[in-house]
Short mmCIF file of C-alpha atoms and ligand atoms in Angstrom, two decimals:
data_model
loop_
_atom_site.label_atom_id
_atom_site.label_comp_id
_atom_site.label_asym_id
_atom_site.label_seq_id
_atom_site.Cartn_x
_atom_site.Cartn_y
_atom_site.Cartn_z
CA MET A 1132 0.00 0.00 0.00
CA ASN A 1133 2.81 2.39 0.84
CA GLY A 1134 4.94 1.24 -2.10
CA ALA A 1135 2.44 2.80 -4.47
CA ARG A 1136 4.99 3.24 -7.28
CA THR A 1137 5.78 -0.47 -7.45
CA ALA A 1138 2.16 -1.46 -7.03
CA ALA A 1139 1.18 0.73 -9.96
CA ALA A 1140 3.75 -0.80 -12.32
CA PRO A 1141 1.96 -2.82 -14.98
CA GLY A 1142 2.19 -6.55 -14.35
CA PRO A 1143 2.60 -9.27 -16.96
CA GLY A 1144 -1.16 -9.33 -17.49
CA ALA A 1145 -1.16 -5.75 -18.68
CA ARG A 1146 1.63 -6.44 -21.17
CA ASP A 1147 -0.13 -9.55 -22.50
CA ALA A 1148 -3.18 -7.42 -23.11
CA GLY A 1149 -1.07 -5.19 -25.31
CA LEU A 1150 -1.18 -2.24 -22.92
CA ARG A 1151 1.71 0.18 -23.23
CA PRO A 1152 3.69 0.16 -19.98
CA ALA A 1153 3.52 3.66 -18.54
CA THR A 1154 6.85 5.43 -18.76
CA GLY A 1155 7.69 6.05 -15.12
CA ASP A 1156 8.77 9.68 -15.25
CA ALA A 1157 5.91 10.89 -17.38
CA LEU A 1158 3.36 9.13 -15.22
CA ASP A 1159 4.96 10.43 -12.04
CA LYS A 1160 4.75 13.96 -13.41
CA ARG A 1161 1.15 13.57 -14.43
CA ILE A 1162 0.21 12.20 -11.01
CA ALA A 1163 2.13 14.98 -9.27
CA ALA A 1164 0.22 17.55 -11.30
CA THR A 1165 -3.14 15.84 -10.75
CA VAL A 1166 -3.41 14.28 -7.28
CA ARG A 1167 -3.72 16.66 -4.31
CA PRO A 1168 -0.31 17.39 -2.72
CA ASP A 1169 -1.58 16.54 0.78
CA ILE A 1170 -2.82 13.16 -0.44
CA ARG A 1171 0.48 12.41 -2.22
CA ALA A 1172 2.38 13.27 0.96
CA MET A 1173 0.43 10.93 3.19
CA THR A 1174 0.58 7.21 3.79
CA ALA A 1175 -2.55 5.11 3.52
CA TYR A 1176 -4.50 3.98 6.59
CA PRO A 1177 -2.52 0.97 7.77
CA VAL A 1178 -4.42 -2.32 7.57
CA PRO A 1179 -2.03 -5.10 8.58
CA SER A 1180 -2.36 -8.35 6.69
CA ALA A 1181 -4.14 -11.05 8.61
CA SER A 1182 -1.32 -13.36 9.62
CA GLN A 1183 -1.78 -16.67 11.30
CA GLY A 1184 -1.19 -16.24 14.94
CA ILE A 1185 -2.93 -14.06 17.48
CA LYS A 1186 -4.54 -10.90 16.14
CA LEU A 1187 -5.03 -8.33 18.90
CA ASP A 1188 -4.48 -5.14 16.92
CA ALA A 1189 -7.91 -4.03 15.71
CA MET A 1190 -10.45 -4.53 18.52
CA GLU A 1191 -12.19 -7.29 16.63
CA CYS A 1192 -14.34 -9.69 18.62
CA PRO A 1193 -12.37 -12.97 18.80
CA TYR A 1194 -15.50 -15.13 18.89
CA PRO A 1195 -17.22 -16.42 15.77
CA LEU A 1196 -21.01 -16.44 15.69
CA PRO A 1197 -22.60 -19.75 16.80
CA ASP A 1198 -23.57 -22.20 14.04
CA ALA A 1199 -27.29 -21.69 14.58
CA VAL A 1200 -26.95 -17.97 13.90
CA ARG A 1201 -24.76 -18.60 10.85
CA ASP A 1202 -27.36 -20.99 9.44
CA ASP A 1203 -30.01 -18.32 9.91
CA ILE A 1204 -27.81 -15.80 8.10
CA ALA A 1205 -27.19 -18.23 5.27
CA ARG A 1206 -30.94 -18.65 4.77
CA ALA A 1207 -31.52 -14.90 4.88
CA LEU A 1208 -28.79 -14.25 2.31
CA ARG A 1209 -30.09 -16.99 0.04
CA ASP A 1210 -33.45 -15.24 -0.07
CA THR A 1211 -31.95 -11.82 -0.78
CA ALA A 1212 -32.48 -10.45 -4.28
CA LEU A 1213 -29.09 -9.33 -5.60
CA ASN A 1214 -30.50 -8.06 -8.89
CA ARG A 1215 -32.27 -5.15 -7.18
CA TYR A 1216 -30.87 -2.02 -5.59
CA PRO A 1217 -31.40 -1.86 -1.83
CA ALA A 1218 -34.89 -0.60 -1.01
CA ALA A 1219 -35.16 3.03 0.04
CA ASP A 1220 -37.34 2.03 2.96
CA ASN A 1221 -35.28 0.43 5.71
CA GLY A 1222 -38.27 0.15 8.03
CA GLU A 1223 -37.68 -3.36 9.30
CA LEU A 1224 -33.98 -2.86 9.98
CA THR A 1225 -34.64 0.51 11.60
CA LEU A 1226 -37.18 -1.01 13.96
CA ALA A 1227 -34.87 -3.90 14.86
CA LEU A 1228 -32.03 -1.47 15.60
CA ARG A 1229 -34.20 0.82 17.70
CA GLN A 1230 -35.23 -2.12 19.84
CA ALA A 1231 -31.84 -3.81 20.05
CA PHE A 1232 -29.92 -0.66 20.93
CA ASP A 1233 -32.52 1.39 22.87
CA ILE A 1234 -32.60 4.30 20.44
CA PRO A 1235 -35.12 6.95 21.58
CA ALA A 1236 -38.32 6.98 19.52
CA GLN A 1237 -38.01 10.69 18.76
CA SER A 1238 -34.41 10.41 17.44
CA GLY A 1239 -33.69 10.14 13.74
CA LEU A 1240 -31.36 7.43 12.39
CA LEU A 1241 -28.81 7.38 9.58
CA PHE A 1242 -26.90 4.27 8.47
CA GLY A 1243 -23.33 4.14 7.23
CA ASN A 1244 -21.06 1.64 5.52
CA GLY A 1245 -19.13 1.43 8.77
CA SER A 1246 -19.18 4.39 11.13
CA ASP A 1247 -16.13 5.63 9.20
CA GLU A 1248 -18.47 6.58 6.38
CA LEU A 1249 -20.72 8.46 8.79
CA ILE A 1250 -17.72 10.43 10.05
CA HIS A 1251 -17.13 11.55 6.46
CA LEU A 1252 -20.78 12.43 5.91
CA ILE A 1253 -20.82 14.55 9.07
CA VAL A 1254 -17.74 16.52 8.00
CA GLN A 1255 -18.93 16.84 4.39
CA SER A 1256 -22.32 18.15 5.37
CA CYS A 1257 -21.05 20.59 8.01
CA CYS A 1258 -17.66 21.89 6.90
CA GLN A 1259 -16.74 24.24 4.12
CA PRO A 1260 -13.06 24.16 3.13
CA GLY A 1261 -11.00 25.48 6.03
CA ASP A 1262 -13.69 25.02 8.71
CA THR A 1263 -12.51 23.37 11.92
CA VAL A 1264 -13.07 19.86 13.21
CA LEU A 1265 -11.87 19.43 16.79
CA SER A 1266 -11.22 16.48 19.09
CA PRO A 1267 -9.17 15.63 22.15
CA TRP A 1268 -5.90 14.10 20.98
CA PRO A 1269 -4.69 11.41 20.66
CA SER A 1270 -8.00 9.88 19.71
CA PHE A 1271 -9.42 7.93 16.77
CA VAL A 1272 -7.09 8.71 13.82
CA TYR A 1273 -9.96 8.75 11.37
CA PHE A 1274 -11.40 11.97 12.86
CA ASP A 1275 -8.24 13.71 11.66
CA MET A 1276 -8.02 11.86 8.33
CA ALA A 1277 -11.68 12.34 7.36
CA ALA A 1278 -11.50 16.03 8.26
CA ARG A 1279 -8.48 16.54 6.04
CA PHE A 1280 -9.85 14.46 3.14
CA ASP A 1281 -12.95 16.62 3.25
CA HIS A 1282 -10.94 19.88 3.21
CA ALA A 1283 -11.59 20.79 6.83
CA ARG A 1284 -8.91 21.83 9.31
CA PHE A 1285 -8.31 19.42 12.17
CA VAL A 1286 -7.44 20.65 15.66
CA GLY A 1287 -6.38 18.03 18.21
CA VAL A 1288 -6.41 19.21 21.83
CA PRO A 1289 -3.72 17.31 23.75
CA LEU A 1290 -4.78 15.03 26.59
CA THR A 1291 -3.04 15.44 29.95
CA ALA A 1292 0.21 13.57 30.61
CA ASP A 1293 -1.76 10.74 32.24
CA LEU A 1294 -3.99 10.55 29.13
CA GLN A 1295 -7.08 12.16 30.62
CA LEU A 1296 -9.31 14.79 29.04
CA ASP A 1297 -7.98 18.33 29.56
CA LEU A 1298 -11.32 20.10 29.94
CA PRO A 1299 -9.97 23.64 30.41
CA ALA A 1300 -7.82 23.20 27.27
CA MET A 1301 -10.84 21.84 25.37
CA LEU A 1302 -13.00 24.80 26.38
CA ARG A 1303 -10.25 27.27 25.44
CA ALA A 1304 -9.77 25.57 22.06
CA ILE A 1305 -13.52 25.58 21.35
CA ASP A 1306 -13.62 29.27 22.18
CA GLN A 1307 -10.62 30.00 19.98
CA HIS A 1308 -11.39 27.81 16.93
CA ARG A 1309 -15.22 27.79 16.94
CA PRO A 1310 -15.30 24.24 15.49
CA LYS A 1311 -18.16 23.20 13.25
CA VAL A 1312 -17.82 19.66 14.55
CA VAL A 1313 -16.39 18.25 17.80
CA PHE A 1314 -15.73 14.50 17.96
CA LEU A 1315 -15.60 12.81 21.36
CA ALA A 1316 -14.83 9.09 21.41
CA LEU A 1317 -16.51 7.70 24.55
CA PRO A 1318 -14.53 5.69 25.61
CA ASN A 1319 -11.51 7.10 23.83
CA ASN A 1320 -9.51 5.03 21.35
CA PRO A 1321 -6.59 4.35 21.77
CA THR A 1322 -6.27 5.38 25.41
CA GLY A 1323 -9.38 3.62 26.77
CA GLY A 1324 -10.54 6.39 29.12
CA LEU A 1325 -14.21 7.33 29.42
CA TRP A 1326 -14.50 11.09 29.84
CA PRO A 1327 -16.64 12.15 32.82
CA ASP A 1328 -20.25 13.09 32.09
CA ALA A 1329 -19.83 16.59 33.53
CA ALA A 1330 -16.89 17.28 31.19
CA VAL A 1331 -18.75 15.97 28.14
CA GLN A 1332 -21.78 18.07 29.07
CA ALA A 1333 -19.57 21.16 29.44
CA ILE A 1334 -18.15 20.57 25.95
CA VAL A 1335 -21.62 20.04 24.48
CA ASP A 1336 -22.77 23.27 26.13
CA ALA A 1337 -19.74 25.25 24.90
CA ALA A 1338 -19.55 23.96 21.31
CA PRO A 1339 -21.02 26.31 18.71
CA GLY A 1340 -21.82 23.54 16.18
CA LEU A 1341 -22.37 19.79 16.31
CA VAL A 1342 -20.88 17.45 18.93
CA VAL A 1343 -20.51 13.81 17.87
CA LEU A 1344 -20.48 11.34 20.76
CA ASP A 1345 -18.75 8.32 19.20
CA GLU A 1346 -19.79 5.27 21.24
CA ALA A 1347 -17.97 2.63 19.20
CA TYR A 1348 -17.10 0.79 22.45
CA GLN A 1349 -20.39 1.34 24.26
CA ALA A 1350 -20.97 -2.40 24.76
CA PHE A 1351 -17.83 -2.59 26.89
CA ALA A 1352 -18.32 0.67 28.75
CA GLY A 1353 -21.69 0.00 30.34
CA HIS A 1354 -22.40 3.69 29.77
CA THR A 1355 -24.22 5.60 27.07
CA TRP A 1356 -25.57 9.02 26.20
CA MET A 1357 -28.28 7.49 24.00
CA PRO A 1358 -31.28 7.92 26.36
CA ARG A 1359 -30.28 11.56 27.02
CA LEU A 1360 -30.14 12.33 23.28
CA PRO A 1361 -33.60 13.98 23.16
CA HIS A 1362 -32.34 16.52 25.72
CA LEU A 1363 -29.09 17.19 23.82
CA PRO A 1364 -30.13 18.94 20.61
CA GLN A 1365 -26.49 19.94 19.90
CA ALA A 1366 -25.25 16.32 19.94
CA VAL A 1367 -25.58 13.10 17.95
CA VAL A 1368 -24.56 9.59 19.01
CA LEU A 1369 -22.44 7.52 16.61
CA ARG A 1370 -22.25 3.74 16.99
CA THR A 1371 -20.84 0.78 15.07
CA VAL A 1372 -21.41 -2.97 15.15
CA SER A 1373 -17.74 -3.54 14.30
CA LYS A 1374 -16.49 -3.99 17.84
CA ILE A 1375 -19.31 -6.31 18.93
CA GLY A 1376 -18.53 -9.15 16.55
CA LEU A 1377 -19.57 -7.79 13.15
CA ALA A 1378 -16.52 -5.91 11.85
CA GLY A 1379 -16.83 -7.62 8.47
CA LEU A 1380 -20.38 -6.37 7.90
CA ARG A 1381 -19.37 -2.69 7.72
CA PHE A 1382 -22.31 -1.07 9.46
CA GLY A 1383 -22.59 1.99 11.65
CA TYR A 1384 -25.48 4.18 12.73
CA LEU A 1385 -25.96 7.77 13.75
CA ALA A 1386 -28.78 8.80 16.07
CA GLY A 1387 -29.87 12.37 16.72
CA ASP A 1388 -32.49 15.01 16.21
CA PRO A 1389 -34.21 14.34 12.85
CA ALA A 1390 -33.34 17.92 11.85
CA TRP A 1391 -29.59 17.07 11.97
CA ILE A 1392 -30.07 13.64 10.45
CA SER A 1393 -32.02 14.90 7.43
CA GLN A 1394 -29.25 17.39 6.60
CA ILE A 1395 -26.43 14.85 6.91
CA ASP A 1396 -28.48 12.32 4.92
CA LYS A 1397 -28.30 14.59 1.88
CA VAL A 1398 -24.61 13.78 1.24
CA ARG A 1399 -25.00 10.03 1.81
CA PRO A 1400 -24.25 7.99 -1.33
CA PRO A 1401 -27.48 6.34 -2.47
CA TYR A 1402 -27.68 2.63 -1.59
CA ASN A 1403 -24.71 2.84 0.78
CA ILE A 1404 -25.86 -0.16 2.81
CA ASN A 1405 -25.89 -3.22 0.59
CA VAL A 1406 -28.65 -5.82 0.73
CA LEU A 1407 -26.42 -8.57 2.14
CA THR A 1408 -25.36 -6.40 5.07
CA GLN A 1409 -28.97 -5.46 5.72
CA ALA A 1410 -30.19 -9.05 5.61
CA ALA A 1411 -27.36 -10.37 7.77
CA LEU A 1412 -27.80 -7.62 10.32
CA ARG A 1413 -31.56 -8.10 10.59
CA THR A 1414 -30.89 -11.78 11.26
CA VAL A 1415 -28.12 -11.25 13.81
CA LEU A 1416 -30.23 -8.75 15.73
CA ARG A 1417 -32.79 -11.49 16.36
CA HIS A 1418 -29.94 -13.14 18.30
CA LYS A 1419 -28.79 -9.99 20.07
CA ALA A 1420 -28.32 -11.93 23.32
CA VAL A 1421 -25.37 -13.73 21.68
CA LEU A 1422 -23.63 -10.40 21.05
CA ASP A 1423 -24.31 -9.28 24.63
CA GLU A 1424 -22.87 -12.50 26.00
CA GLN A 1425 -19.71 -12.12 23.91
CA ALA A 1426 -19.31 -8.55 25.14
CA ALA A 1427 -19.64 -9.75 28.73
CA HIS A 1428 -16.85 -12.31 28.13
CA LEU A 1429 -14.65 -9.56 26.74
CA ARG A 1430 -15.30 -7.29 29.72
CA ALA A 1431 -14.18 -10.10 32.01
CA GLY A 1432 -11.17 -10.69 29.77
CA ARG A 1433 -10.28 -7.01 29.91
CA ALA A 1434 -10.00 -7.16 33.70
CA ALA A 1435 -7.69 -10.17 33.48
CA LEU A 1436 -5.58 -8.60 30.74
CA ALA A 1437 -5.30 -5.26 32.56
CA SER A 1438 -4.26 -6.77 35.87
CA GLY A 1439 -1.81 -9.09 34.13
CA LEU A 1440 -0.24 -6.15 32.32
CA ALA A 1441 -0.07 -4.02 35.46
CA ALA A 1442 1.83 -6.81 37.22
CA LEU A 1443 4.64 -6.74 34.63
CA PRO A 1444 7.82 -4.78 35.46
CA ASN A 1445 7.89 -1.15 34.22
CA VAL A 1446 4.48 -1.44 32.58
CA THR A 1447 1.64 1.04 33.07
CA ALA A 1448 -1.78 -0.26 32.03
CA TYR A 1449 -4.23 2.62 31.53
CA PRO A 1450 -7.79 2.15 32.80
CA SER A 1451 -9.97 1.12 29.87
CA ALA A 1452 -13.71 1.08 29.28
CA GLY A 1453 -13.22 -0.48 25.82
CA ASN A 1454 -12.31 -3.98 24.59
CA PHE A 1455 -8.62 -3.09 24.61
CA VAL A 1456 -5.94 -1.96 27.04
CA LEU A 1457 -3.26 0.64 26.36
CA ALA A 1458 0.03 -0.24 28.04
CA ARG A 1459 3.21 1.80 28.34
CA PHE A 1460 6.54 -0.05 28.42
CA SER A 1461 8.81 2.44 30.14
CA GLY A 1462 11.77 0.16 30.82
CA LYS A 1463 14.08 -1.70 28.46
CA PRO A 1464 12.96 -3.05 26.01
CA GLY A 1465 10.62 -0.15 25.17
CA GLY A 1466 7.46 -0.06 23.09
CA ASN A 1467 8.99 -0.53 19.63
CA ALA A 1468 11.16 -3.46 20.72
CA VAL A 1469 8.33 -5.15 22.60
CA HIS A 1470 6.05 -4.73 19.58
CA LEU A 1471 8.65 -6.38 17.36
CA ALA A 1472 9.29 -9.19 19.84
CA LEU A 1473 5.57 -9.94 19.99
CA LYS A 1474 5.39 -9.93 16.20
CA THR A 1475 8.21 -12.46 16.07
CA ARG A 1476 6.04 -14.64 18.31
CA LYS A 1477 3.15 -14.12 15.86
CA ILE A 1478 1.22 -11.89 18.24
CA LEU A 1479 -0.06 -8.76 16.54
CA VAL A 1480 -0.83 -5.68 18.67
CA LYS A 1481 -0.99 -2.02 17.70
CA ASN A 1482 2.13 0.06 18.23
CA PHE A 1483 1.63 3.74 19.07
CA SER A 1484 5.21 4.39 20.20
CA ASP A 1485 5.92 6.85 17.41
CA ALA A 1486 2.34 8.04 16.82
CA HIS A 1487 2.27 10.88 19.36
CA PRO A 1488 4.63 12.07 22.13
CA LEU A 1489 1.95 11.33 24.74
CA LEU A 1490 1.91 7.71 23.55
CA ALA A 1491 5.66 7.09 23.67
CA ASP A 1492 6.35 3.37 24.26
CA CYS A 1493 2.62 2.59 24.21
CA LEU A 1494 1.06 -0.54 22.73
CA ARG A 1495 -2.69 -1.07 22.42
CA ILE A 1496 -3.74 -4.65 23.01
CA SER A 1497 -7.24 -5.78 22.04
CA VAL A 1498 -8.94 -8.15 24.46
CA GLY A 1499 -8.96 -11.65 22.96
CA THR A 1500 -10.16 -15.01 24.19
CA PRO A 1501 -8.89 -16.05 27.65
CA ASP A 1502 -6.27 -18.23 25.89
CA GLU A 1503 -5.12 -15.36 23.70
CA ASN A 1504 -4.92 -12.99 26.68
CA ARG A 1505 -2.84 -15.53 28.58
CA ALA A 1506 -0.59 -16.05 25.56
CA VAL A 1507 0.16 -12.34 25.20
CA LEU A 1508 0.84 -11.98 28.93
CA ASP A 1509 3.14 -15.04 28.91
CA ALA A 1510 4.99 -13.68 25.89
CA LEU A 1511 5.40 -10.26 27.53
CA GLN A 1512 6.65 -11.86 30.74
CA ASP A 1513 9.24 -13.67 28.66
CA ILE A 1514 10.20 -10.59 26.61
CA LEU A 1515 10.56 -8.34 29.66
CA SER A 1516 12.63 -10.74 31.77
C1 PLP B 2585 -13.25 1.40 15.43
C2 PLP B 2585 -13.79 2.78 15.61
C3 PLP B 2585 -14.70 3.33 14.69
C4 PLP B 2585 -14.89 2.75 13.32
O1 PLP B 2585 -15.78 1.76 13.22
P1 PLP B 2585 -16.25 1.18 11.82
O2 PLP B 2585 -17.72 1.13 12.01
O3 PLP B 2585 -15.61 -0.14 11.72
O4 PLP B 2585 -15.88 2.10 10.70
C5 PLP B 2585 -15.27 4.54 14.97
N1 PLP B 2585 -14.93 5.24 16.06
C6 PLP B 2585 -14.02 4.78 16.93
C7 PLP B 2585 -13.67 5.59 18.13
C8 PLP B 2585 -13.42 3.55 16.73
O5 PLP B 2585 -12.48 3.11 17.56
#
């Protein structure tokens, strides 16, 4: 992905087809004159290849769906008409979601191809070029990326040294930059902290535009703003099914006052939720208890992982309300070396050591199965001794 020049070179297939291999210099020049400079300068969102081994880098649920649910999905997909565009009326899915996730009756709903798409739609519908998108930082990298792709200016307000929300700094930054959109990940990725209600409320009250409460990890936090949404006309709640066992489906939803939702809906690509995703989701939601049970396992696993990490020498495990734990390796070996040593043992975690000064020597470890959690702790014990 990063070696774009090599990837773009025509392969044997292209030559067989009689295509003229692009002359490198001319093509480079054309691309340089055509593609936006900021896009050319950046590296693509890193998606590590799925290796065999233990994958604890992306907050995926480690549990597959039970066979009975999969059989139900198979039947639902078999009966799905692929020759037709998705229906405009999502009534059945909307109702199932409202019930499964306790969405207030008076709130509007918008669906996205992953909540990543909804983040784009929010910025696109609110921001003219140069307008500000603001978030505590470090937080979810896609807030920054989506803002920049959509020609907005991103302002990240640094967390405190112990990775907590700096409310006075947030309020000052809101006053100074007058952001169109404020994103708050609750709990925050990658640090795991859940910002206090009073601080979130103060930000919602101070923000001049829209505040997005991103509850991607709500199932593990046991906390939500959803029921308060009707009393928070300046805020919307963003959710995803990715972290509760359905990352492959690509489905997110945005709840908020219908007046916000109808504006944001205008920039949504038509048919953005495909019929297979809709059918599979409707089916899975009939088995919502399975998802809840898996989330409960992961919450228990998080406690075991966090206490195991905290017991290691020179390791700080930050309190997490998500299905992951951020750990700082302040001794020798540090974060980069530990990340590499885990990789050698075929254990994949996310390395933030060089991502931001506040995250120096930090690795984010997704909660896996009890066996996977034990394996990563055993490996770390070995690496650190
Ligand atoms: C993972 C994550 C998302 C993205 O979820 P998708 O629905 O898979 O696009 C959104 N927000 C936060 C804070 C996340 O960590």
